[in-house]
Amino acid sequence: MNKIIQFILFLSVFLSIYFGLHYYIYYRILNLFEIKKKLLLFTIIFSFALSFPVTSLLEHYFSNLFSRILYTISAIWMGFFFFLLSTLVIYEIIKFFIKIDNKTFGIIIVGIAALISIISLISCLFIVVKKVEIPIDGIENEINVVQLTDMHIGTIKNSGYIKRIVDKTNALNPDFVVITGDLIDGGGVFHDNVYEELNKFNAPTYFIIGNHEVYAGLNITKIIHEKTNIIELDNSVKMFKDIQIVGVTDPGNQKDHIKLSTIKYDKDKPTILLRHQPAEVDEAAKAGIDLQLSGHTHNGQVIPFNFAVRAFWKYTKGLYKIDDMYLYVSPGTGTWGPPMRLGSLNEITYITLTPKK
């Protein structure tokens, strides 16, 4: 099927569901609070519904302070919308067992959604350091690595957030740093001052392309090359002391992509694979990889999406052992969409590689 037709069909289904859910919220709020000004409520809710796709386009093509403020507000609405929708679904069940007047129910529902949204917004402000120790065959001394991933630098998280990450990373004094994709998100990322802090890492920093770099346009990597000291591994290999670092570029939505088997590296040397998505893990284990570092899943970012991602990904968060290979999947150092975390935190992963005994 023609890709344009596929995209139109996907967009039609997505928008139908998206606006349908907003209409459900409009209908329920209208009835619970017995609101008389139907047109006003309809206008408010559907203005918010339009806000995220519209401000996303504005921020991508006409980024400025005004567009960034609007985008941030619309992203927060998306989080609140999800929590409000979830609370209303629970209401549809419990209303048969608990008898409370509609207005009281409405106040409780909106209050719970607002409270969870506030907690999630506050939770998103924190960055934790997770320490992991992994034995690697073939190295003589300990090597300390910091993994950053899914920072999604752009409109909401920009140079100030990078500075926090860089300061925390430098305080850990790693031997080298890896950024396993989705460094950028789009929009405000194209402002020059966003990149200044990335040059302040005190250790060599290796970067691979994630799906969001693909969506934003791969010309973004040219900007990274020109304005930072970050070393991009585009289906290529670099040596750091005893360790080979192999970087695989994320294909985005493309089915055809570079296979690990086509990249030349020494399978007899200790090897770290940087792959944005925790995919093709069995292939990596058979190919002599000692450690694969991935992100992408965000561990769902907010409950209950942490359960939903398990339907799509076998490996969603933390350390796994696959044959002789270790896999670490970070929940992400930043957030996508709503600046919210619930049931997970932004993570800087501090990995100590120890000689295997």
Short mmCIF file of C-alpha atoms in Angstrom, two decimals:
data_model
loop_
_atom_site.label_atom_id
_atom_site.label_comp_id
_atom_site.label_asym_id
_atom_site.label_seq_id
_atom_site.Cartn_x
_atom_site.Cartn_y
_atom_site.Cartn_z
CA MET A 1 0.00 0.00 0.00
CA ASN A 2 1.22 3.49 -0.84
CA LYS A 3 2.91 5.11 2.17
CA ILE A 4 0.88 8.31 1.76
CA ILE A 5 -2.37 6.32 1.89
CA GLN A 6 -1.10 4.39 4.93
CA PHE A 7 -0.28 7.66 6.68
CA ILE A 8 -3.70 9.16 5.84
CA LEU A 9 -5.46 6.05 7.17
CA PHE A 10 -3.38 6.05 10.36
CA LEU A 11 -3.95 9.78 10.89
CA SER A 12 -7.71 9.39 10.31
CA VAL A 13 -8.00 6.58 12.86
CA PHE A 14 -5.80 8.37 15.38
CA LEU A 15 -7.68 11.68 15.13
CA SER A 16 -11.04 9.90 15.34
CA ILE A 17 -10.02 8.22 18.59
CA TYR A 18 -8.30 11.36 19.91
CA PHE A 19 -11.25 13.68 19.35
CA GLY A 20 -13.71 10.97 20.33
CA LEU A 21 -12.10 10.69 23.76
CA HIS A 22 -12.21 14.48 24.14
CA TYR A 23 -15.90 14.40 23.24
CA TYR A 24 -16.45 11.74 25.93
CA ILE A 25 -14.81 14.04 28.51
CA TYR A 26 -16.94 16.96 27.29
CA TYR A 27 -20.11 14.86 27.56
CA ARG A 28 -19.31 13.55 31.05
CA ILE A 29 -18.28 16.94 32.50
CA LEU A 30 -21.38 18.49 30.98
CA ASN A 31 -23.64 15.97 32.73
CA LEU A 32 -21.81 15.68 36.04
CA PHE A 33 -21.78 19.44 36.63
CA GLU A 34 -25.08 20.07 34.80
CA ILE A 35 -23.46 22.88 32.82
CA LYS A 36 -25.92 25.00 30.85
CA LYS A 37 -23.41 26.77 28.59
CA LYS A 38 -22.74 23.78 26.36
CA LEU A 39 -21.09 25.74 23.56
CA LEU A 40 -18.61 27.38 25.96
CA LEU A 41 -17.57 24.03 27.49
CA PHE A 42 -17.33 22.46 24.03
CA THR A 43 -15.14 25.33 22.82
CA ILE A 44 -12.82 25.09 25.84
CA ILE A 45 -12.30 21.32 25.70
CA PHE A 46 -11.84 21.13 21.94
CA SER A 47 -9.50 24.13 21.97
CA PHE A 48 -7.32 22.14 24.37
CA ALA A 49 -7.72 19.07 22.14
CA LEU A 50 -6.38 21.03 19.16
CA SER A 51 -3.67 22.74 21.19
CA PHE A 52 -1.10 19.91 21.26
CA PRO A 53 -0.98 19.11 17.52
CA VAL A 54 -1.19 22.81 16.59
CA THR A 55 1.48 24.00 19.02
CA SER A 56 3.71 21.07 18.03
CA LEU A 57 3.64 22.34 14.43
CA LEU A 58 4.14 25.95 15.53
CA GLU A 59 7.10 25.02 17.69
CA HIS A 60 8.66 22.95 14.93
CA TYR A 61 8.40 25.59 12.21
CA PHE A 62 8.12 28.95 14.05
CA SER A 63 9.80 28.44 17.40
CA ASN A 64 9.75 31.47 19.70
CA LEU A 65 8.99 32.29 23.34
CA PHE A 66 5.23 32.49 22.70
CA SER A 67 5.09 29.13 20.90
CA ARG A 68 7.15 27.49 23.65
CA ILE A 69 4.79 28.74 26.36
CA LEU A 70 1.75 27.50 24.41
CA TYR A 71 3.40 24.13 23.74
CA THR A 72 4.22 23.67 27.44
CA ILE A 73 0.64 24.43 28.46
CA SER A 74 -0.75 22.04 25.84
CA ALA A 75 1.67 19.28 26.90
CA ILE A 76 0.54 19.63 30.52
CA TRP A 77 -3.07 19.45 29.30
CA MET A 78 -2.27 16.16 27.56
CA GLY A 79 -1.11 14.70 30.89
CA PHE A 80 -4.14 16.05 32.75
CA PHE A 81 -6.41 14.80 29.94
CA PHE A 82 -5.05 11.27 30.35
CA PHE A 83 -5.50 11.27 34.14
CA LEU A 84 -8.99 12.78 33.81
CA LEU A 85 -9.92 10.14 31.23
CA SER A 86 -8.58 7.33 33.44
CA THR A 87 -10.49 8.64 36.47
CA LEU A 88 -13.70 8.88 34.46
CA VAL A 89 -13.31 5.28 33.27
CA ILE A 90 -13.03 4.17 36.92
CA TYR A 91 -16.11 6.31 37.69
CA GLU A 92 -18.10 4.42 35.02
CA ILE A 93 -17.53 1.24 37.04
CA ILE A 94 -17.92 2.41 40.64
CA LYS A 95 -21.00 4.57 40.03
CA PHE A 96 -23.06 1.34 40.10
CA PHE A 97 -21.82 0.53 43.61
CA ILE A 98 -21.46 3.97 45.23
CA LYS A 99 -24.35 6.39 45.26
CA ILE A 100 -23.16 10.02 45.27
CA ASP A 101 -24.79 12.95 43.51
CA ASN A 102 -23.32 13.83 40.14
CA LYS A 103 -21.77 17.16 41.11
CA THR A 104 -19.91 15.64 44.08
CA PHE A 105 -18.68 12.85 41.83
CA GLY A 106 -17.53 15.47 39.32
CA ILE A 107 -15.60 17.45 41.93
CA ILE A 108 -13.91 14.25 43.18
CA ILE A 109 -12.98 13.15 39.64
CA VAL A 110 -11.50 16.50 38.60
CA GLY A 111 -9.77 16.85 41.98
CA ILE A 112 -8.11 13.43 41.73
CA ALA A 113 -6.95 14.08 38.16
CA ALA A 114 -5.55 17.49 39.16
CA LEU A 115 -3.78 16.07 42.23
CA ILE A 116 -2.16 13.24 40.25
CA SER A 117 -1.11 15.74 37.58
CA ILE A 118 0.57 17.98 40.18
CA ILE A 119 2.37 15.00 41.75
CA SER A 120 3.53 13.88 38.31
CA LEU A 121 4.79 17.37 37.41
CA ILE A 122 6.76 17.56 40.66
CA SER A 123 8.13 14.03 40.20
CA CYS A 124 9.42 15.05 36.77
CA LEU A 125 11.70 17.66 38.38
CA PHE A 126 13.89 15.01 40.01
CA ILE A 127 16.87 13.27 38.43
CA VAL A 128 18.13 10.18 40.25
CA VAL A 129 21.48 8.44 39.89
CA LYS A 130 21.13 4.68 39.51
CA LYS A 131 24.32 2.70 40.18
CA VAL A 132 24.85 -0.62 38.40
CA GLU A 133 27.84 -2.99 38.50
CA ILE A 134 28.47 -5.30 35.55
CA PRO A 135 31.33 -7.81 35.14
CA ILE A 136 33.01 -7.72 31.73
CA ASP A 137 35.42 -10.34 30.45
CA GLY A 138 38.66 -8.97 29.00
CA ILE A 139 39.12 -5.67 30.84
CA GLU A 140 42.01 -5.22 33.28
CA ASN A 141 40.67 -2.40 35.46
CA GLU A 142 37.34 -0.94 36.44
CA ILE A 143 35.79 1.43 33.92
CA ASN A 144 33.04 3.82 34.95
CA VAL A 145 30.42 4.77 32.38
CA VAL A 146 27.48 7.16 32.60
CA GLN A 147 24.51 6.37 30.38
CA LEU A 148 22.13 9.18 29.43
CA THR A 149 19.19 8.56 27.14
CA ASP A 150 15.87 10.02 26.00
CA MET A 151 16.73 13.50 27.26
CA HIS A 152 14.33 15.00 24.68
CA ILE A 153 15.96 18.38 24.76
CA GLY A 154 13.82 20.96 23.02
CA THR A 155 10.89 23.11 24.02
CA ILE A 156 10.27 22.15 27.65
CA LYS A 157 13.67 20.79 28.65
CA ASN A 158 16.47 22.90 27.25
CA SER A 159 19.84 24.37 28.25
CA GLY A 160 18.96 24.65 31.94
CA TYR A 161 18.06 20.97 32.08
CA ILE A 162 21.22 20.01 30.20
CA LYS A 163 23.26 21.96 32.76
CA ARG A 164 21.73 19.95 35.61
CA ILE A 165 22.52 16.70 33.81
CA VAL A 166 26.07 17.74 32.94
CA ASP A 167 26.78 18.88 36.52
CA LYS A 168 25.45 15.62 37.98
CA THR A 169 27.37 13.58 35.42
CA ASN A 170 30.66 15.40 36.01
CA ALA A 171 30.26 14.94 39.77
CA LEU A 172 30.30 11.17 39.15
CA ASN A 173 33.66 11.51 37.34
CA PRO A 174 33.02 8.79 34.69
CA ASP A 175 35.67 7.56 32.28
CA PHE A 176 33.26 8.18 29.42
CA VAL A 177 29.63 9.10 28.77
CA VAL A 178 27.16 7.55 26.33
CA ILE A 179 23.93 9.11 25.07
CA THR A 180 21.79 6.31 23.65
CA GLY A 181 19.45 8.30 21.42
CA ASP A 182 16.66 10.86 21.59
CA LEU A 183 18.98 13.58 22.78
CA ILE A 184 16.75 16.06 21.00
CA ASP A 185 13.02 16.49 20.63
CA GLY A 186 12.62 19.29 18.09
CA GLY A 187 11.43 22.88 18.20
CA GLY A 188 13.55 24.91 20.60
CA VAL A 189 16.44 22.50 20.11
CA PHE A 190 17.56 24.59 17.16
CA HIS A 191 18.51 27.54 19.35
CA ASP A 192 22.29 27.76 19.57
CA ASN A 193 22.49 28.26 23.34
CA VAL A 194 20.90 24.86 23.90
CA TYR A 195 24.15 23.20 22.87
CA GLU A 196 26.63 25.16 24.96
CA GLU A 197 26.26 23.01 28.06
CA LEU A 198 26.87 19.79 26.11
CA ASN A 199 30.50 20.86 25.66
CA LYS A 200 31.06 20.85 29.42
CA PHE A 201 31.18 17.09 29.95
CA ASN A 202 34.53 16.26 31.57
CA ALA A 203 34.79 12.92 29.76
CA PRO A 204 34.58 11.70 26.15
CA THR A 205 30.91 11.55 25.15
CA TYR A 206 29.53 9.14 22.54
CA PHE A 207 26.13 9.60 20.93
CA ILE A 208 23.84 7.52 18.72
CA ILE A 209 20.79 8.60 16.76
CA GLY A 210 17.38 7.70 18.20
CA ASN A 211 13.99 7.73 16.54
CA HIS A 212 13.32 11.36 17.52
CA GLU A 213 16.45 12.54 15.74
CA VAL A 214 15.10 10.75 12.67
CA TYR A 215 11.69 12.44 13.05
CA ALA A 216 13.24 15.88 13.55
CA GLY A 217 15.41 15.42 10.47
CA LEU A 218 18.89 13.95 10.41
CA ASN A 219 20.32 17.37 9.57
CA ILE A 220 20.12 17.83 13.35
CA THR A 221 23.24 15.69 13.66
CA LYS A 222 25.09 18.21 11.51
CA ILE A 223 24.26 20.88 14.09
CA ILE A 224 25.46 18.59 16.88
CA HIS A 225 28.73 18.04 14.98
CA GLU A 226 29.25 21.75 14.44
CA LYS A 227 28.40 22.98 17.91
CA THR A 228 29.49 20.21 20.29
CA ASN A 229 32.38 17.91 21.07
CA ILE A 230 30.10 14.87 21.15
CA ILE A 231 31.30 11.88 19.10
CA GLU A 232 28.53 10.37 16.98
CA LEU A 233 28.70 6.63 16.33
CA ASP A 234 26.79 6.20 13.10
CA ASN A 235 26.93 2.43 12.60
CA SER A 236 30.58 2.62 13.56
CA VAL A 237 33.11 1.63 16.23
CA LYS A 238 35.40 3.52 18.63
CA MET A 239 37.93 2.16 21.11
CA PHE A 240 38.17 3.36 24.69
CA LYS A 241 41.03 1.70 26.56
CA ASP A 242 40.12 -2.02 26.64
CA ILE A 243 36.55 -1.50 25.41
CA GLN A 244 35.07 -1.38 21.92
CA ILE A 245 32.05 0.92 21.67
CA VAL A 246 29.72 0.05 18.79
CA GLY A 247 26.96 2.48 17.87
CA VAL A 248 23.90 1.53 15.82
CA THR A 249 21.76 4.28 14.30
CA ASP A 250 18.03 3.94 14.99
CA PRO A 251 16.01 3.37 11.80
CA GLY A 252 12.99 5.37 12.96
CA ASN A 253 9.98 3.91 11.17
CA GLN A 254 12.04 2.39 8.37
CA LYS A 255 12.00 -1.40 8.08
CA ASP A 256 15.33 -1.52 6.29
CA HIS A 257 18.21 -0.66 8.58
CA ILE A 258 21.82 -1.45 9.24
CA LYS A 259 22.29 -4.87 10.80
CA LEU A 260 24.88 -5.37 13.53
CA SER A 261 26.42 -8.11 11.41
CA THR A 262 27.44 -5.53 8.78
CA ILE A 263 29.51 -3.47 11.25
CA LYS A 264 33.15 -4.49 11.51
CA TYR A 265 34.38 -4.96 15.07
CA ASP A 266 36.61 -7.46 16.86
CA LYS A 267 34.40 -10.09 18.50
CA ASP A 268 37.30 -11.20 20.68
CA LYS A 269 37.50 -7.81 22.42
CA PRO A 270 35.13 -6.63 25.18
CA THR A 271 32.34 -4.74 23.42
CA ILE A 272 29.56 -2.35 24.42
CA LEU A 273 26.69 -1.90 21.97
CA LEU A 274 24.73 1.35 21.96
CA ARG A 275 21.28 0.75 20.48
CA HIS A 276 18.43 3.16 21.19
CA GLN A 277 15.64 0.57 21.23
CA PRO A 278 16.03 -2.62 23.30
CA ALA A 279 15.61 -4.66 20.13
CA GLU A 280 17.44 -7.47 18.32
CA VAL A 281 18.87 -8.48 21.68
CA ASP A 282 19.32 -12.16 20.83
CA GLU A 283 21.24 -11.19 17.71
CA ALA A 284 23.57 -9.00 19.79
CA ALA A 285 24.16 -11.77 22.33
CA LYS A 286 25.11 -14.20 19.55
CA ALA A 287 27.36 -11.58 17.95
CA GLY A 288 29.72 -11.44 20.90
CA ILE A 289 28.41 -8.25 22.52
CA ASP A 290 29.18 -8.07 26.25
CA LEU A 291 26.82 -5.23 27.17
CA GLN A 292 23.99 -3.54 25.28
CA LEU A 293 22.81 -0.13 26.50
CA SER A 294 19.35 1.02 25.41
CA GLY A 295 16.50 3.34 26.34
CA HIS A 296 13.37 4.30 24.36
CA THR A 297 10.71 2.71 26.60
CA HIS A 298 10.71 5.46 29.30
CA ASN A 299 9.40 2.62 31.47
CA GLY A 300 6.02 3.92 30.37
CA GLN A 301 6.79 7.33 31.93
CA VAL A 302 3.48 7.42 33.82
CA ILE A 303 1.33 4.67 35.34
CA PRO A 304 -0.33 2.65 33.82
CA PHE A 305 1.77 2.98 30.65
CA ASN A 306 4.53 1.04 32.40
CA PHE A 307 2.23 -1.98 32.06
CA ALA A 308 1.29 -1.06 28.48
CA VAL A 309 4.91 -0.95 27.24
CA ARG A 310 5.34 -4.55 28.34
CA ALA A 311 2.90 -5.51 25.60
CA PHE A 312 5.33 -4.12 23.02
CA TRP A 313 8.73 -4.66 24.61
CA LYS A 314 10.16 -7.73 26.27
CA TYR A 315 12.78 -5.65 28.06
CA THR A 316 11.43 -2.42 29.53
CA LYS A 317 13.61 -1.30 32.44
CA GLY A 318 16.71 -2.35 34.33
CA LEU A 319 19.39 -5.02 34.00
CA TYR A 320 18.89 -8.30 32.12
CA LYS A 321 21.14 -11.25 31.31
CA ILE A 322 20.78 -12.81 27.86
CA ASP A 323 23.17 -15.76 27.48
CA ASP A 324 26.62 -14.23 28.08
CA MET A 325 25.47 -10.67 27.38
CA TYR A 326 24.08 -8.06 29.75
CA LEU A 327 21.38 -5.61 28.67
CA TYR A 328 20.59 -2.43 30.54
CA VAL A 329 17.43 -0.50 29.61
CA SER A 330 17.26 2.98 31.11
CA PRO A 331 13.85 4.54 31.88
CA GLY A 332 15.22 7.75 30.38
CA THR A 333 16.88 10.94 31.58
CA GLY A 334 14.04 13.15 30.36
CA THR A 335 10.42 12.96 29.24
CA TRP A 336 8.47 13.11 26.00
CA GLY A 337 5.16 14.97 25.69
CA PRO A 338 3.78 15.88 29.11
CA PRO A 339 6.59 16.84 31.51
CA MET A 340 5.34 14.23 33.97
CA ARG A 341 6.61 11.13 35.74
CA LEU A 342 4.46 8.78 37.79
CA GLY A 343 5.87 5.48 38.97
CA SER A 344 9.27 6.27 37.42
CA LEU A 345 11.93 8.96 37.65
CA ASN A 346 14.39 10.60 35.29
CA GLU A 347 17.59 8.57 35.56
CA ILE A 348 21.31 9.03 35.12
CA THR A 349 22.79 5.54 35.06
CA TYR A 350 26.27 5.12 36.59
CA ILE A 351 27.68 1.80 35.39
CA THR A 352 30.82 0.29 36.86
CA LEU A 353 32.37 -2.26 34.55
CA THR A 354 34.47 -4.68 36.59
CA PRO A 355 36.98 -7.34 35.40
CA LYS A 356 35.23 -10.70 35.23
CA LYS A 357 36.67 -13.17 37.75
#
